[in-house]
Amino acid sequence: MPTGGAPTASQTVRLPEPSPLSTMTLDEALRTRRSVRDFRPDALGPELVGRLLWAAQGITSDEGFRTAPSAGALYPLELYVVTGEGVSRYLPEGHGLAPLARADVRADLAAAALGQAVVGDAPLVIVVTAVLSRTAAKYGADRGERYVHLEAGHAVQNVLLEAVALGLAAVPIGAFDDARVAEVLSLPRAHAPLYLVAVGRPR
Ligand SMILES: Cc1cc2nc3c(=O)[nH]c(=O)nc-3n(C[C@H](O)[C@H](O)[C@H](O)COP(=O)(O)O)c2cc1C
């Protein structure tokens, strides 16, 4: 399963433009967000998947700035998308997906997440990884590590709130075996898994 190489334009699947889909206020999203671990199995579709990815790392300015802040605007995060249809990587430039594998690896990912059933049952799992060297090159290894962890939190909180605003639900997952997640997704060595978010329609 080749996941390391840069995808060519012809392989990229464009996601629908992230036009506003929700009228829920931020205040209401903050009040109603709750970790949910029981989802309906139906797929979310490209519009919703695209919105959630955009919330995490979408580009929102001509200069390339994104929905989530980034230390030094160095953008170390790389997002992987796991659904029943396979594995892909989010490409903020062009708001697209680079398909990487067609297999449904959710059961393997659930096993890597210490057997958490929600990871296997969710129609969508976003895997947040980081390329530490992008940030460490400027801030050093220790500070860089702190910054990529903070950034993963920013990105995931955006997903959690966007999910609520879209009538979906989610749970952040920090309990997993890093090496097994990397193996299941065939991650490039430099892409270290930091955080998972399982998303779906609440039952
Ligand atoms: C860093 C972090 C890691 C977490 N890891 C898991 C996890 O592995 N599995 C899980 O079911 N929930 C996980 N959670 C969700 C917490 O259990 C949940 O946020 C907490 O119980 C508070 O509930 P609430 O999110 O509904 O407010 C995690 C939350 C955080 C912030």
mmCIF file of C-alpha atoms and ligand atoms in Angstrom:
data_model
loop_
_atom_site.group_PDB
_atom_site.id
_atom_site.type_symbol
_atom_site.label_atom_id
_atom_site.label_comp_id
_atom_site.label_asym_id
_atom_site.label_seq_id
_atom_site.Cartn_x
_atom_site.Cartn_y
_atom_site.Cartn_z
ATOM 1 C CA MET A 1 0.000 0.000 0.000
ATOM 2 C CA PRO A 2 1.993 3.016 -1.169
ATOM 3 C CA THR A 3 1.175 5.928 1.111
ATOM 4 C CA GLY A 4 4.446 7.794 1.144
ATOM 5 C CA GLY A 5 4.798 9.348 -2.272
ATOM 6 C CA ALA A 6 3.325 12.675 -3.280
ATOM 7 C CA PRO A 7 0.050 12.030 -5.114
ATOM 8 C CA THR A 8 -0.242 13.207 -8.682
ATOM 9 C CA ALA A 9 -3.003 15.605 -9.658
ATOM 10 C CA SER A 10 -4.829 12.872 -11.563
ATOM 11 C CA GLN A 11 -5.082 10.778 -8.399
ATOM 12 C CA THR A 12 -6.515 13.625 -6.374
ATOM 13 C CA VAL A 13 -10.229 13.602 -5.620
ATOM 14 C CA ARG A 14 -11.553 17.121 -5.255
ATOM 15 C CA LEU A 15 -13.846 17.649 -2.281
ATOM 16 C CA PRO A 16 -16.932 19.890 -2.556
ATOM 17 C CA GLU A 17 -16.299 23.552 -1.778
ATOM 18 C CA PRO A 18 -16.709 24.079 1.983
ATOM 19 C CA SER A 19 -19.642 26.472 1.764
ATOM 20 C CA PRO A 20 -21.525 27.137 5.017
ATOM 21 C CA LEU A 21 -23.745 24.189 5.956
ATOM 22 C CA SER A 22 -24.783 25.038 9.483
ATOM 23 C CA THR A 23 -26.487 27.914 11.245
ATOM 24 C CA MET A 24 -25.635 26.636 14.716
ATOM 25 C CA THR A 25 -23.841 29.226 16.788
ATOM 26 C CA LEU A 26 -20.417 28.515 18.225
ATOM 27 C CA ASP A 27 -21.934 28.953 21.667
ATOM 28 C CA GLU A 28 -24.457 26.172 20.989
ATOM 29 C CA ALA A 29 -21.781 23.873 19.551
ATOM 30 C CA LEU A 30 -19.639 24.412 22.646
ATOM 31 C CA ARG A 31 -22.583 23.733 24.949
ATOM 32 C CA THR A 32 -23.724 20.570 23.210
ATOM 33 C CA ARG A 33 -20.439 18.902 22.267
ATOM 34 C CA ARG A 34 -20.040 15.556 24.024
ATOM 35 C CA SER A 35 -17.885 12.551 23.289
ATOM 36 C CA VAL A 36 -20.079 9.995 21.534
ATOM 37 C CA ARG A 37 -19.017 6.390 20.965
ATOM 38 C CA ASP A 38 -22.077 4.872 19.293
ATOM 39 C CA PHE A 39 -22.685 5.769 15.656
ATOM 40 C CA ARG A 40 -25.030 4.773 12.883
ATOM 41 C CA PRO A 41 -23.040 2.875 10.272
ATOM 42 C CA ASP A 42 -24.015 4.959 7.225
ATOM 43 C CA ALA A 43 -21.204 6.687 5.355
ATOM 44 C CA LEU A 44 -20.906 10.452 5.678
ATOM 45 C CA GLY A 45 -20.265 11.333 2.041
ATOM 46 C CA PRO A 46 -17.763 13.762 0.531
ATOM 47 C CA GLU A 47 -19.526 16.965 1.538
ATOM 48 C CA LEU A 48 -19.503 16.156 5.263
ATOM 49 C CA VAL A 49 -16.070 14.517 5.183
ATOM 50 C CA GLY A 50 -14.739 17.565 3.351
ATOM 51 C CA ARG A 51 -16.255 19.949 5.877
ATOM 52 C CA LEU A 52 -14.674 18.084 8.788
ATOM 53 C CA LEU A 53 -11.246 18.038 7.138
ATOM 54 C CA TRP A 54 -11.564 21.692 6.234
ATOM 55 C CA ALA A 55 -12.391 22.474 9.871
ATOM 56 C CA ALA A 56 -9.179 20.723 10.899
ATOM 57 C CA GLN A 57 -6.728 22.108 8.342
ATOM 58 C CA GLY A 58 -8.584 23.930 5.582
ATOM 59 C CA ILE A 59 -6.885 26.855 3.880
ATOM 60 C CA THR A 60 -8.753 30.078 4.571
ATOM 61 C CA SER A 61 -6.539 32.818 3.151
ATOM 62 C CA ASP A 62 -4.686 33.646 -0.018
ATOM 63 C CA GLU A 63 -1.439 33.423 1.957
ATOM 64 C CA GLY A 64 -2.170 29.816 2.870
ATOM 65 C CA PHE A 65 -3.171 30.313 6.477
ATOM 66 C CA ARG A 66 -5.526 27.658 7.814
ATOM 67 C CA THR A 67 -8.556 27.171 10.078
ATOM 68 C CA ALA A 68 -6.265 26.089 12.923
ATOM 69 C CA PRO A 69 -3.281 28.137 14.091
ATOM 70 C CA SER A 70 0.239 26.820 13.538
ATOM 71 C CA ALA A 71 3.481 27.843 15.227
ATOM 72 C CA GLY A 72 5.459 29.836 12.686
ATOM 73 C CA ALA A 73 2.802 28.896 10.089
ATOM 74 C CA LEU A 74 4.898 25.784 9.424
ATOM 75 C CA TYR A 75 1.907 23.393 9.260
ATOM 76 C CA PRO A 76 3.379 20.116 10.498
ATOM 77 C CA LEU A 77 0.063 18.231 10.571
ATOM 78 C CA GLU A 78 -0.897 15.655 7.947
ATOM 79 C CA LEU A 79 -4.392 14.178 8.100
ATOM 80 C CA TYR A 80 -5.369 10.684 7.053
ATOM 81 C CA VAL A 81 -8.935 9.676 6.353
ATOM 82 C CA VAL A 82 -10.175 6.192 7.121
ATOM 83 C CA THR A 83 -13.619 5.094 5.920
ATOM 84 C CA GLY A 84 -15.263 1.875 4.830
ATOM 85 C CA GLU A 85 -14.002 2.653 1.342
ATOM 86 C CA GLY A 86 -10.333 2.878 2.227
ATOM 87 C CA VAL A 87 -7.580 5.219 3.302
ATOM 88 C CA SER A 88 -6.710 8.615 1.876
ATOM 89 C CA ARG A 89 -4.711 11.694 2.764
ATOM 90 C CA TYR A 90 -6.158 15.177 3.012
ATOM 91 C CA LEU A 91 -4.563 17.738 0.724
ATOM 92 C CA PRO A 92 -5.328 21.222 2.082
ATOM 93 C CA GLU A 93 -4.016 22.807 -1.135
ATOM 94 C CA GLY A 94 -6.879 22.294 -3.536
ATOM 95 C CA HIS A 95 -9.086 20.797 -0.770
ATOM 96 C CA GLY A 96 -8.816 17.250 -2.032
ATOM 97 C CA LEU A 97 -8.155 13.689 -1.073
ATOM 98 C CA ALA A 98 -5.299 11.534 -2.283
ATOM 99 C CA PRO A 99 -6.585 7.941 -2.250
ATOM 100 C CA LEU A 100 -3.983 5.587 -0.810
ATOM 101 C CA ALA A 101 -5.681 2.228 -0.332
ATOM 102 C CA ARG A 102 -9.050 0.723 -1.088
ATOM 103 C CA ALA A 103 -9.207 -1.737 1.813
ATOM 104 C CA ASP A 104 -11.434 -1.165 4.839
ATOM 105 C CA VAL A 105 -8.811 -1.105 7.617
ATOM 106 C CA ARG A 106 -11.098 0.091 10.408
ATOM 107 C CA ALA A 107 -11.060 -3.228 12.247
ATOM 108 C CA ASP A 108 -7.255 -3.211 12.196
ATOM 109 C CA LEU A 109 -7.233 0.411 13.307
ATOM 110 C CA ALA A 110 -9.602 -0.480 16.183
ATOM 111 C CA ALA A 111 -7.197 -3.239 17.217
ATOM 112 C CA ALA A 112 -4.357 -0.701 17.130
ATOM 113 C CA ALA A 113 -6.508 1.569 19.298
ATOM 114 C CA LEU A 114 -6.408 -1.009 22.078
ATOM 115 C CA GLY A 115 -9.584 -2.684 20.823
ATOM 116 C CA GLN A 116 -11.836 0.374 21.048
ATOM 117 C CA ALA A 117 -14.969 -0.672 19.170
ATOM 118 C CA VAL A 118 -15.888 2.886 18.217
ATOM 119 C CA VAL A 119 -12.854 3.099 15.938
ATOM 120 C CA GLY A 120 -14.015 0.053 14.013
ATOM 121 C CA ASP A 121 -17.669 1.105 13.910
ATOM 122 C CA ALA A 122 -17.364 4.791 13.020
ATOM 123 C CA PRO A 123 -18.027 5.633 9.361
ATOM 124 C CA LEU A 124 -15.104 8.074 9.491
ATOM 125 C CA VAL A 125 -11.879 8.165 11.454
ATOM 126 C CA ILE A 126 -9.545 11.108 10.957
ATOM 127 C CA VAL A 127 -5.978 10.271 11.925
ATOM 128 C CA VAL A 128 -3.917 13.327 12.814
ATOM 129 C CA THR A 129 -0.216 12.846 12.238
ATOM 130 C CA ALA A 130 2.667 15.300 12.454
ATOM 131 C CA VAL A 131 5.959 15.790 10.681
ATOM 132 C CA LEU A 132 7.944 17.009 13.676
ATOM 133 C CA SER A 133 10.944 18.162 11.643
ATOM 134 C CA ARG A 134 8.910 20.944 10.011
ATOM 135 C CA THR A 135 8.450 22.645 13.349
ATOM 136 C CA ALA A 136 11.624 21.423 15.071
ATOM 137 C CA ALA A 137 13.751 22.973 12.317
ATOM 138 C CA LYS A 138 12.759 26.381 13.641
ATOM 139 C CA TYR A 139 11.969 25.763 17.307
ATOM 140 C CA GLY A 140 14.172 22.804 18.231
ATOM 141 C CA ALA A 141 13.116 19.266 19.065
ATOM 142 C CA ASP A 142 11.621 19.862 22.519
ATOM 143 C CA ARG A 143 9.679 23.008 21.768
ATOM 144 C CA GLY A 144 8.781 21.651 18.358
ATOM 145 C CA GLU A 145 7.288 18.542 19.931
ATOM 146 C CA ARG A 146 5.237 20.669 22.286
ATOM 147 C CA TYR A 147 4.002 22.806 19.432
ATOM 148 C CA VAL A 148 2.891 19.910 17.215
ATOM 149 C CA HIS A 149 0.959 18.441 20.137
ATOM 150 C CA LEU A 150 -0.745 21.768 20.762
ATOM 151 C CA GLU A 151 -1.577 22.042 17.077
ATOM 152 C CA ALA A 152 -3.121 18.583 17.009
ATOM 153 C CA GLY A 153 -5.380 19.723 19.836
ATOM 154 C CA HIS A 154 -6.419 22.810 17.891
ATOM 155 C CA ALA A 155 -7.208 20.779 14.792
ATOM 156 C CA VAL A 156 -9.133 18.088 16.640
ATOM 157 C CA GLN A 157 -11.184 20.574 18.645
ATOM 158 C CA ASN A 158 -12.160 22.209 15.366
ATOM 159 C CA VAL A 159 -13.339 18.812 14.093
ATOM 160 C CA LEU A 160 -15.295 18.107 17.280
ATOM 161 C CA LEU A 161 -17.123 21.430 17.084
ATOM 162 C CA GLU A 162 -17.696 21.207 13.346
ATOM 163 C CA ALA A 163 -19.174 17.733 13.845
ATOM 164 C CA VAL A 164 -21.684 19.107 16.345
ATOM 165 C CA ALA A 165 -22.546 21.997 14.028
ATOM 166 C CA LEU A 166 -23.256 19.487 11.239
ATOM 167 C CA GLY A 167 -25.525 17.318 13.408
ATOM 168 C CA LEU A 168 -22.843 14.679 13.751
ATOM 169 C CA ALA A 169 -20.957 13.470 16.793
ATOM 170 C CA ALA A 170 -17.387 12.478 17.514
ATOM 171 C CA VAL A 171 -14.930 11.237 20.066
ATOM 172 C CA PRO A 172 -11.223 12.064 20.255
ATOM 173 C CA ILE A 173 -9.042 9.003 20.673
ATOM 174 C CA GLY A 174 -5.647 9.215 22.308
ATOM 175 C CA ALA A 175 -5.319 5.610 23.448
ATOM 176 C CA PHE A 176 -3.591 3.680 20.678
ATOM 177 C CA ASP A 177 -0.354 1.962 19.825
ATOM 178 C CA ASP A 178 1.553 4.455 17.654
ATOM 179 C CA ALA A 179 3.558 1.840 15.782
ATOM 180 C CA ARG A 180 0.492 -0.275 15.015
ATOM 181 C CA VAL A 181 -1.462 2.714 13.727
ATOM 182 C CA ALA A 182 1.488 3.639 11.512
ATOM 183 C CA GLU A 183 1.639 0.064 10.260
ATOM 184 C CA VAL A 184 -2.090 -0.239 9.556
ATOM 185 C CA LEU A 185 -2.043 2.965 7.505
ATOM 186 C CA SER A 186 1.412 2.380 5.980
ATOM 187 C CA LEU A 187 2.358 5.858 7.133
ATOM 188 C CA PRO A 188 5.597 7.389 5.910
ATOM 189 C CA ARG A 189 8.182 7.164 8.680
ATOM 190 C CA ALA A 190 8.125 10.930 9.236
ATOM 191 C CA HIS A 191 4.346 11.043 9.811
ATOM 192 C CA ALA A 192 3.877 10.297 13.503
ATOM 193 C CA PRO A 193 0.307 9.526 14.587
ATOM 194 C CA LEU A 194 -0.788 11.841 17.411
ATOM 195 C CA TYR A 195 -4.547 11.729 17.661
ATOM 196 C CA LEU A 196 -7.569 9.983 16.149
ATOM 197 C CA VAL A 197 -11.113 11.323 15.840
ATOM 198 C CA ALA A 198 -13.992 8.951 15.208
ATOM 199 C CA VAL A 199 -16.993 10.698 13.642
ATOM 200 C CA GLY A 200 -20.473 9.608 12.673
ATOM 201 C CA ARG A 201 -24.188 10.196 13.037
ATOM 202 C CA PRO A 202 -25.186 9.587 16.628
ATOM 203 C CA ARG A 203 -27.587 6.692 17.180
HETATM 204 C C1 LIG B 1 -6.226 13.631 24.892
HETATM 205 C C2 LIG B 1 -7.525 12.860 24.969
HETATM 206 C C3 LIG B 1 -7.521 11.511 24.711
HETATM 207 C C4 LIG B 1 -8.712 10.800 24.731
HETATM 208 N N1 LIG B 1 -8.697 9.475 24.406
HETATM 209 C C5 LIG B 1 -9.858 8.795 24.385
HETATM 210 C C6 LIG B 1 -9.869 7.441 23.984
HETATM 211 O O1 LIG B 1 -8.837 6.858 23.648
HETATM 212 N N2 LIG B 1 -11.050 6.794 23.967
HETATM 213 C C7 LIG B 1 -12.224 7.417 24.325
HETATM 214 O O2 LIG B 1 -13.272 6.783 24.285
HETATM 215 N N3 LIG B 1 -12.252 8.715 24.701
HETATM 216 C C8 LIG B 1 -11.102 9.411 24.734
HETATM 217 N N4 LIG B 1 -11.105 10.737 25.080
HETATM 218 C C9 LIG B 1 -12.390 11.395 25.385
HETATM 219 C C10 LIG B 1 -12.581 11.598 26.895
HETATM 220 O O3 LIG B 1 -12.897 10.362 27.514
HETATM 221 C C11 LIG B 1 -13.735 12.600 27.104
HETATM 222 O O4 LIG B 1 -13.362 13.829 26.512
HETATM 223 C C12 LIG B 1 -14.054 12.815 28.566
HETATM 224 O O5 LIG B 1 -14.657 11.659 29.113
HETATM 225 C C13 LIG B 1 -14.987 14.020 28.792
HETATM 226 O O6 LIG B 1 -16.206 13.805 28.098
HETATM 227 P P1 LIG B 1 -16.721 14.799 26.959
HETATM 228 O O7 LIG B 1 -15.722 14.769 25.845
HETATM 229 O O8 LIG B 1 -18.062 14.248 26.533
HETATM 230 O O9 LIG B 1 -16.842 16.172 27.526
HETATM 231 C C14 LIG B 1 -9.933 11.454 25.060
HETATM 232 C C15 LIG B 1 -9.911 12.822 25.331
HETATM 233 C C16 LIG B 1 -8.739 13.524 25.274
HETATM 234 C C17 LIG B 1 -8.754 15.008 25.514
#
